[in-house]
Coordinates of C-alpha atoms in Angstrom, one line a residue:
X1 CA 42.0 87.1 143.4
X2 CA 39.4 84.4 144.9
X3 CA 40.7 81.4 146.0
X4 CA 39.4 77.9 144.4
X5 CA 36.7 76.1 145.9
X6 CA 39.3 73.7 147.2
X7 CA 41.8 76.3 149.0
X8 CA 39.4 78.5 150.8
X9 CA 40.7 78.6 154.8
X10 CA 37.6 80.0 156.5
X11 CA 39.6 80.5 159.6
X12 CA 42.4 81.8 157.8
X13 CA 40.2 84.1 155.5
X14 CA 38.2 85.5 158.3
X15 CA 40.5 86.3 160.8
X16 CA 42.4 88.2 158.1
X17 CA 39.0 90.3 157.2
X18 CA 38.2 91.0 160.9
X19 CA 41.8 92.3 161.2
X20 CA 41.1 94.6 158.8
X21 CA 37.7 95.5 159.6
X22 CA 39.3 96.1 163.1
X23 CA 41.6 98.5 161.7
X24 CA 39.6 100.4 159.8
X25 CA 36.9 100.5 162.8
X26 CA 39.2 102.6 164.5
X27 CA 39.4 105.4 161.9
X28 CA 35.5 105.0 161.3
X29 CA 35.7 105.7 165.3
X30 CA 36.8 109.7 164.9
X31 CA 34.6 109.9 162.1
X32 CA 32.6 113.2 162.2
X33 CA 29.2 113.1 161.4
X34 CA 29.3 115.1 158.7
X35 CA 32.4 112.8 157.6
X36 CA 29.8 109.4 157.6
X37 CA 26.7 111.3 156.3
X38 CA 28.9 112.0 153.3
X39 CA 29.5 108.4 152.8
X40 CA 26.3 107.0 153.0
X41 CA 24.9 109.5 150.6
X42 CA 27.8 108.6 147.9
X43 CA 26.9 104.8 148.8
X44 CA 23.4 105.4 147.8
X45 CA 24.7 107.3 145.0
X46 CA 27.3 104.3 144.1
X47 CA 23.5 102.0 144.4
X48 CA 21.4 103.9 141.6
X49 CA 24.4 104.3 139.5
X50 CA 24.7 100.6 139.8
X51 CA 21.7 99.3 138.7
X52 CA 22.4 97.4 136.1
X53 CA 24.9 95.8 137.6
X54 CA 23.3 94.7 140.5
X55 CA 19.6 93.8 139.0
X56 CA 22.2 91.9 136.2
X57 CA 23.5 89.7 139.2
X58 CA 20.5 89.6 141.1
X59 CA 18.4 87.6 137.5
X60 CA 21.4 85.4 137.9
X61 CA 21.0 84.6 141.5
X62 CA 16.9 84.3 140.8
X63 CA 17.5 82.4 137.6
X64 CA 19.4 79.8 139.7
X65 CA 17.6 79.6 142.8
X66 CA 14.3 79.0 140.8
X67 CA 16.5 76.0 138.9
X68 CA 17.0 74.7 142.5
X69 CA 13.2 74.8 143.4
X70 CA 14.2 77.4 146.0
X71 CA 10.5 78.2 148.2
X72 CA 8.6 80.9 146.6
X73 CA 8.8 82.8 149.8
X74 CA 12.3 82.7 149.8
X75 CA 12.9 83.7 146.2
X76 CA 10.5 86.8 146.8
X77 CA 12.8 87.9 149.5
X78 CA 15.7 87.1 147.1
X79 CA 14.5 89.2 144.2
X80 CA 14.9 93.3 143.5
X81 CA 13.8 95.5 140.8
X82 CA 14.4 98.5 139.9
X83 CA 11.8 99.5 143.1
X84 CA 13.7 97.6 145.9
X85 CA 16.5 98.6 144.8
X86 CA 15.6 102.5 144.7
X87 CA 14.4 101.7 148.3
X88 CA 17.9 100.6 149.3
X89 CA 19.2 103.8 148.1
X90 CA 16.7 105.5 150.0
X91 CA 17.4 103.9 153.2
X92 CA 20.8 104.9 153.0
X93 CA 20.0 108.2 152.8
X94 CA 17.1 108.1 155.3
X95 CA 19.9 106.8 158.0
X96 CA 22.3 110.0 156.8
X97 CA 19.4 112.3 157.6
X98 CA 19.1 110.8 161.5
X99 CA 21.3 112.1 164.3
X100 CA 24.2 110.5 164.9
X101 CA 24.2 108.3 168.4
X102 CA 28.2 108.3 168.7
X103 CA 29.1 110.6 171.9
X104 CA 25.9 111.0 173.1
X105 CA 25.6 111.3 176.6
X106 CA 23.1 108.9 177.8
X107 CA 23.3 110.5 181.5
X108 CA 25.8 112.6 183.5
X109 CA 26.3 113.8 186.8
X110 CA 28.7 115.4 189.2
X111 CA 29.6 113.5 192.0
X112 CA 30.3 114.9 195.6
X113 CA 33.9 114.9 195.2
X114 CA 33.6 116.7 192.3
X115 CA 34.5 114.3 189.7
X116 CA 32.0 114.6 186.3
X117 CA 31.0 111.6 185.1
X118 CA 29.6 111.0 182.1
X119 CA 28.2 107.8 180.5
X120 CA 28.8 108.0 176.6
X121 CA 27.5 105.9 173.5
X122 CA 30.5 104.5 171.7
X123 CA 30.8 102.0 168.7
X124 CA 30.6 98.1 169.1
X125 CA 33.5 97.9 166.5
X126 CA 33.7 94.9 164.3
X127 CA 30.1 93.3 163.6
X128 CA 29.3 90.6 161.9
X129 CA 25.6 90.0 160.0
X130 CA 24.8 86.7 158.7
X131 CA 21.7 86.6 157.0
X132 CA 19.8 84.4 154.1
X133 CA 18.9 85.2 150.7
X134 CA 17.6 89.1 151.0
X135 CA 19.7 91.4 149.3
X136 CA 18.5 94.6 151.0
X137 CA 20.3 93.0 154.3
X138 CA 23.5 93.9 153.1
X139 CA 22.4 97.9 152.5
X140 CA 20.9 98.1 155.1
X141 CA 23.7 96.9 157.2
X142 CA 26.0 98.5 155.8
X143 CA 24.3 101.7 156.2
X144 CA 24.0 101.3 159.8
X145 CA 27.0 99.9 160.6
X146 CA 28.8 102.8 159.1
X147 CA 26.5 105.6 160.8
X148 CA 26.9 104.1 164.3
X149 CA 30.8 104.0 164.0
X150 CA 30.9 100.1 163.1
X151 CA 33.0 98.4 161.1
X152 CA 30.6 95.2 159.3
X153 CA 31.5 91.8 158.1
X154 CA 28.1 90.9 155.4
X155 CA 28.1 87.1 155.4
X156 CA 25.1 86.2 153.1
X157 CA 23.7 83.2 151.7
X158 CA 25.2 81.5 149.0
X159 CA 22.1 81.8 146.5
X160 CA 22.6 85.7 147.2
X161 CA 26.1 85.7 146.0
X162 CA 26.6 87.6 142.6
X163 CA 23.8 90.1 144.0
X164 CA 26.1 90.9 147.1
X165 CA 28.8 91.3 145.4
X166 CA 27.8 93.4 142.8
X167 CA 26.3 95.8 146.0
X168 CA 29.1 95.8 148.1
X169 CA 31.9 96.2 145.4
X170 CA 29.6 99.6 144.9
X171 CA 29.4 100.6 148.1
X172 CA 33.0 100.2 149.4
X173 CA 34.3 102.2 146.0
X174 CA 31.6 105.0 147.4
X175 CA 33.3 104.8 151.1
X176 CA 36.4 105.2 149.9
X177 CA 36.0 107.5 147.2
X178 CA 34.9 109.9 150.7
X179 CA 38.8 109.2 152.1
X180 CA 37.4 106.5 154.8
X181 CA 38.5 103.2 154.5
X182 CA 36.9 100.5 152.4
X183 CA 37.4 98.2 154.9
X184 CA 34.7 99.0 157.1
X185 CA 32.2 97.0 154.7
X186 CA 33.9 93.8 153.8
X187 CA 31.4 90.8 152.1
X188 CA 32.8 87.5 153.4
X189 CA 32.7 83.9 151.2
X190 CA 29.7 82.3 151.1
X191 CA 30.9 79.2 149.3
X192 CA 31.0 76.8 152.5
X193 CA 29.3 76.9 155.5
X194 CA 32.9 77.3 157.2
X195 CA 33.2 81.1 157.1
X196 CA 29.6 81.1 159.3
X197 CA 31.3 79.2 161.7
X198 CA 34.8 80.4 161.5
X199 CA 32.8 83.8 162.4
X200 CA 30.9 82.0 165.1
X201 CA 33.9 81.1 166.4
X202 CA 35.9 85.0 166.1
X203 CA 36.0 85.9 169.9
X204 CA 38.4 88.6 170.3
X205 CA 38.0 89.7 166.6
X206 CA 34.7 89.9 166.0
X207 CA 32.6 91.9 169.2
X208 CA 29.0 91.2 168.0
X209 CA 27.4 88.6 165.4
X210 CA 23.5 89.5 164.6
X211 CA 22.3 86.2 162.4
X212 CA 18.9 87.2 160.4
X213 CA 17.0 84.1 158.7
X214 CA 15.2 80.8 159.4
X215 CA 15.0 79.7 162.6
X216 CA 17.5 76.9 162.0
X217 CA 19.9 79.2 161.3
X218 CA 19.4 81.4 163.7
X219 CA 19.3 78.3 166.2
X220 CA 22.8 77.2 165.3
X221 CA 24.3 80.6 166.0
X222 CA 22.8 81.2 169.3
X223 CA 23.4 77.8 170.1
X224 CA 27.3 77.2 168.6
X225 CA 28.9 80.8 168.9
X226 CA 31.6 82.2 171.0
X227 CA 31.3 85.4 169.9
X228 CA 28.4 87.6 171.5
X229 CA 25.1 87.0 169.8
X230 CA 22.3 89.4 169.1
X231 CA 19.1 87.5 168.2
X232 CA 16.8 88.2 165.6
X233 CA 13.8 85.8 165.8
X234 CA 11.1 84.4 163.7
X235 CA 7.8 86.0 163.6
X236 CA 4.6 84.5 164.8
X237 CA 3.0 87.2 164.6
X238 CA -0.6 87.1 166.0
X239 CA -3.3 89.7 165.1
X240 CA -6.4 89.7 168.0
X241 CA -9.7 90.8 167.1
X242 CA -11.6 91.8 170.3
X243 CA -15.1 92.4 171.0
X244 CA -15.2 96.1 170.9
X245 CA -13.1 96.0 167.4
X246 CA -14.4 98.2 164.5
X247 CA -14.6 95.3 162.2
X248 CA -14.4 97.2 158.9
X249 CA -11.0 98.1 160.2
X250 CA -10.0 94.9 161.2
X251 CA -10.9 93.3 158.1
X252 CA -8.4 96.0 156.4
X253 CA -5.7 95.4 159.0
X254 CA -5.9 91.4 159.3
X255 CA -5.8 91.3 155.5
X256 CA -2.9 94.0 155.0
X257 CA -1.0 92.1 158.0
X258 CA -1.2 89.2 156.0
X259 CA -0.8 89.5 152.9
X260 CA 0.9 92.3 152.1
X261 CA 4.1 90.3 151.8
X262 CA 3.9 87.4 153.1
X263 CA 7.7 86.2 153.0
X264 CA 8.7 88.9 155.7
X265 CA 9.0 88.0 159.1
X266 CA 6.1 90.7 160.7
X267 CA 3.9 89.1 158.5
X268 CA 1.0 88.0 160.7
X269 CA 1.0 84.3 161.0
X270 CA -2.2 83.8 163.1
X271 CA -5.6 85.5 163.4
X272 CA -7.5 85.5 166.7
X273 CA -11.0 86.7 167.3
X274 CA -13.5 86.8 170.4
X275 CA -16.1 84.6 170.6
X276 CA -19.1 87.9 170.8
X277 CA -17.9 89.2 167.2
X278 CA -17.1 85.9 165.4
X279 CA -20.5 85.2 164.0
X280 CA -20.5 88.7 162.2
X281 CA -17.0 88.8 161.8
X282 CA -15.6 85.0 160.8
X283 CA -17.9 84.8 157.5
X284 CA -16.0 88.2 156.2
X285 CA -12.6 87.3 157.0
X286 CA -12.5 83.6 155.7
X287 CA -14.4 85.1 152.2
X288 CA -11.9 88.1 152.1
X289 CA -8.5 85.5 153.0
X290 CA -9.7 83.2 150.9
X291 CA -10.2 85.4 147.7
X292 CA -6.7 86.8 148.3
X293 CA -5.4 83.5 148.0
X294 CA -5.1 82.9 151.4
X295 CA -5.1 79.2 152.7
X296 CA -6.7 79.0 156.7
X297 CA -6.2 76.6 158.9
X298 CA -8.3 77.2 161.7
X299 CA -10.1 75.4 165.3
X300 CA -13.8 74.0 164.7
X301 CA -15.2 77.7 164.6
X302 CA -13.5 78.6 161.3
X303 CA -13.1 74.9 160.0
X304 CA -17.2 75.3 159.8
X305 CA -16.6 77.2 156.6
X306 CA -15.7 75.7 153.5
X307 CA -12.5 75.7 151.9
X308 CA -10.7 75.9 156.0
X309 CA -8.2 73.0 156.9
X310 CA -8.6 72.2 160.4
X311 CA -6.0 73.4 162.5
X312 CA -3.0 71.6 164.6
X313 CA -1.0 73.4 167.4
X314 CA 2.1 73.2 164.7
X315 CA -0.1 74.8 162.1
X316 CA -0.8 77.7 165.2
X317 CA 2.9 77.7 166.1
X318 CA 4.2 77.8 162.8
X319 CA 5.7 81.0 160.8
X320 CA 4.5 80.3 157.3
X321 CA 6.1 82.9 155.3
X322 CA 3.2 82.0 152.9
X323 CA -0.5 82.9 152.1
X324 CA -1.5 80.2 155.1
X325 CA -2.9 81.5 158.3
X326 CA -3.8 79.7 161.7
X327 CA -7.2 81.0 163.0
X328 CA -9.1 80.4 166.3
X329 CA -11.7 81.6 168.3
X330 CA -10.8 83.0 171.9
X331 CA -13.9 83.4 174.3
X332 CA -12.5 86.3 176.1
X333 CA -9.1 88.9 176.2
X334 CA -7.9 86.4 178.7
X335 CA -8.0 83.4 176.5
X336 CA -6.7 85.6 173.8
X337 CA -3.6 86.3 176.0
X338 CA -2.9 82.8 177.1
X339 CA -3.1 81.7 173.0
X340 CA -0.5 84.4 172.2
X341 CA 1.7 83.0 175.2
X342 CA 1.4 79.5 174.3
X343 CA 2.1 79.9 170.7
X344 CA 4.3 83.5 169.9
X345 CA 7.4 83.6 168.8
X346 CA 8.0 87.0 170.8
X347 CA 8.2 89.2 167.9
X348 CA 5.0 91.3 167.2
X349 CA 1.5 90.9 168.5
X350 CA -1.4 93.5 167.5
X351 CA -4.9 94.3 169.5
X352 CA -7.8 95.7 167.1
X353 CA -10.1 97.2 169.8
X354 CA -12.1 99.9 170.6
X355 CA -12.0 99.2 174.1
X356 CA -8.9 101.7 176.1
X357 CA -8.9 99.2 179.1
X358 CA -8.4 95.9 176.9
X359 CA -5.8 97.7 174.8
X360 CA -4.4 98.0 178.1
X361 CA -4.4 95.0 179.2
X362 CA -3.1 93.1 176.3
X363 CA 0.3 95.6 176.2
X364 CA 0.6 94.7 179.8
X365 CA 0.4 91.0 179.5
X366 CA 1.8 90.2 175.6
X367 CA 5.6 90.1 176.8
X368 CA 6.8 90.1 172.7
X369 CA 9.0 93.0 170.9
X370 CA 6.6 94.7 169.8
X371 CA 2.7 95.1 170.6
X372 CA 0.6 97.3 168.1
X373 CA -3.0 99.2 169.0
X374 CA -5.0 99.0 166.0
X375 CA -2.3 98.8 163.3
X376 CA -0.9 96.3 161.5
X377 CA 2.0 94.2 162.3
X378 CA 3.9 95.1 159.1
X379 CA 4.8 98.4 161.1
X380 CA 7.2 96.1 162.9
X381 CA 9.9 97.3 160.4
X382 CA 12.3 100.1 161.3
X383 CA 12.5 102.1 158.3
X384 CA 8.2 102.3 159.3
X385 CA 9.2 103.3 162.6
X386 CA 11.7 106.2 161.4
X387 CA 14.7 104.1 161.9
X388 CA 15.7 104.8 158.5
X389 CA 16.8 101.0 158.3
X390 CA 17.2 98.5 160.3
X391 CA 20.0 96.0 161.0
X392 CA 17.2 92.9 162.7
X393 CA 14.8 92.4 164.8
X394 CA 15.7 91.3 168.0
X395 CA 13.0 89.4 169.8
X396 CA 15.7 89.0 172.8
X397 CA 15.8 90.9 176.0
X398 CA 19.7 91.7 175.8
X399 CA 21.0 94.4 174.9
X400 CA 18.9 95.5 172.1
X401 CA 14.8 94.3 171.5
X402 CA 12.5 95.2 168.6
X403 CA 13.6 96.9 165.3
X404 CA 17.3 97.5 165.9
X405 CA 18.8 101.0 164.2
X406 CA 21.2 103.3 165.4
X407 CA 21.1 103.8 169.1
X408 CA 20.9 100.1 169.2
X409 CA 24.4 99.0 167.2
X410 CA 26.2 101.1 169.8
X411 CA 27.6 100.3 173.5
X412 CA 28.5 102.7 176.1
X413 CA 31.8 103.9 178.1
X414 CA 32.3 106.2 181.2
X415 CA 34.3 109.3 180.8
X416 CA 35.4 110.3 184.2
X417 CA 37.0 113.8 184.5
X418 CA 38.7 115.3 187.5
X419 CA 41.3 117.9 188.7
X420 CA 44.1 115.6 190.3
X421 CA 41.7 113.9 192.4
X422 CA 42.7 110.9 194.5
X423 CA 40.9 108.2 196.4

């Protein structure tokens, strides 16, 4: 039974799911492989057999967040179809096909005295995800979470509701219906922003929180939790057109980057091009953006063409999650470099060059996630990268960075093994 609107204790509520959770991380712990693999698979099973349900739930969350004048960016990240939805069931699977990363050893030794030591990957335990409007979060998470021995709390946006629910009441019947306990996916109440906090706030109950959305959100986490934070960032993702760049296939890249789907966070958010190529190259690029909808706001060298709203350094530091793109020209790799450092967001930066040394050079000095050779930025994703899912994107430096699966929702502990030895 839920509680009213006026007798929800976040605290209360919380500390009573992580409890759970806690428990049921332990038997998720000795799991076999074999044991979780069968669970995800009846999970995406329980998905496809759900359908109806869940896209049923989902209209409603759309219906209403479309009453609300929700941003069209963040409704397309809100909605599934029968498509997305199919592509939720496939991740699952896709992360039931990948070895498992519980008891590897991630190095070994023997030690003078004889003692073996190994260093092992073990569970985090309880996890928390807090995330905004996308649906495919709470899969995803799921998915991981399970695989890597983790027991997940899914706290999801309010304008998400009915849709989460509807997926996680079929996932939890599919993990138990394998004998593991439902527990290890729990959805907690979005109603008030009280259960964020009350999770923020779960030290001791509640090992990791990973927050996924807006930078205000993800601001507030980092900023206000107690709990050990992994931090997924926003995505000013800059795509750099060098000198040496084939520029039929940087035309392709810069407009697939772009607008693909633009309400993503690998989306690229700002165009760069060297100063040699921008005569032939600009001309292209504005026509081709600008027939795809695309609104640029560029320096004086792009402004020259019609239709292009002169740029600020907000519009160049800004992730749109739209069809608007910042553009400039950079004289040189160097200046190219310094823009990206000024500006990025430290998620994913891309080099479309023909020349081995500046492709070089650019990985060197871009210090972000991820930095792609000739390929979009929308490979920044970790199902693309053979992840099978992912659970964020961490654009920190501790402990995990870039497209976070398997190996990355696990810690490590030493098994030390002897024959009576004493110190």
């Amino acid at each position: 039974m839920v509680a009213g609107p006026g007798t929800y204790d976040a605290a209360t509520a919380v500390a009573e799911q992580a409890g759970r959770a806690r428990t049921a991380s332990w038997d998720l712990a000795l799991a076999t492989r074999a044991r979780k693999d069968e669970a995800l698979r009846a999970m995406a099973a329980a998905l496809v057999a759900a359908e109806d349900a869940v896209l049923a739930a989902n209209a409603d969350d759309v219906a209403a967040a479309e009453r609300g004048g929700t941003e069209p960016s963040v409704v397309d990240r809100l909605r599934l179809d029968p498509a997305r939805l199919g592509a939720m069931a496939a991740g699952l699977r896709d992360v039931a096909d990948l070895p498992d990363p519980v008891g590897e050893v991630v190095r070994g030794s023997t030690l003078a005295n004889g003692l073996e030591l190994r260093q092992v990957r073990v569970p985090l335990g309880v996890v928390a995800v807090v995330y905004e409007a996308r649906p495919n979060v709470t899969a995803d998470a799921a998915g991981i979470c399970l695989k890597s021995g983790n027991a997940v709390l899914l706290r999801g946006s309010s304008s998400a509701a009915r849709t989460n629910a509807a997926v996680v009441d079929a996932l939890r019947a599919a993990v138990a219906g394998t004998g593991l306990p439902a527990d290890v996916v729990q959805l907690v109440d979005s109603r008030s922003r009280d259960s964020v906090t009350a999770l923020m706030r779960a030290r001791g109950l509640v090992d990791v929180l990973v927050p996924r959305g807006g930078a205000g959100l993800i601001r507030s986490v980092v900023e206000g939790s107690t709990v050990p934070v992994i931090e997924t960032g926003v995505g000013n993702c800059h795509v750099y057109v060098d000198a040496s760049a084939d520029l039929d296939q940087a035309l392709a890249v810069v407009l697939n980057a772009k607008t693909q789907r633009t309400s993503v966070c690998n989306a690229a958010e700002s165009l760069l091009v060297h100063a040699d190529v921008a005569d032939a190259f600009l001309p292209r690029v504005v026509e081709a953006l600008q027939a795809a909808g695309v609104t640029v706001h560029g320096d004086p060298a792009f402004a020259a063409y019609d239709g292009v709203v002169p740029a600020t350094d907000d519009d160049h530091a800004r992730e749109y999650l739209s069809l608007d793109l910042s553009a400039a020209v950079v004289p040189d790799l160097e200046a190219a470099i310094g823009h990206v450092r000024r500006f990025s967001s430290g998620h994913s930066e891309a080099i479309l060059t023909r020349d081995q040394g500046a492709a070089r050079r650019f990985v060197a000095a871009v210090d972000s996630a991820v930095v792609l050779v000739n390929a979009s930025t929308r490979f920044t994703d970790g199902a693309e990268l053979g992840f099978g899912a992912e659970i964020g994107i961490s654009t920190q430096k501790l402990h995990a960075r870039g497209p976070m699966g398997l190996p990355e929702m696990t810690s490590t502990k030493y098994v030390v093994t002897g024959d009576g030895h004493v110190r």
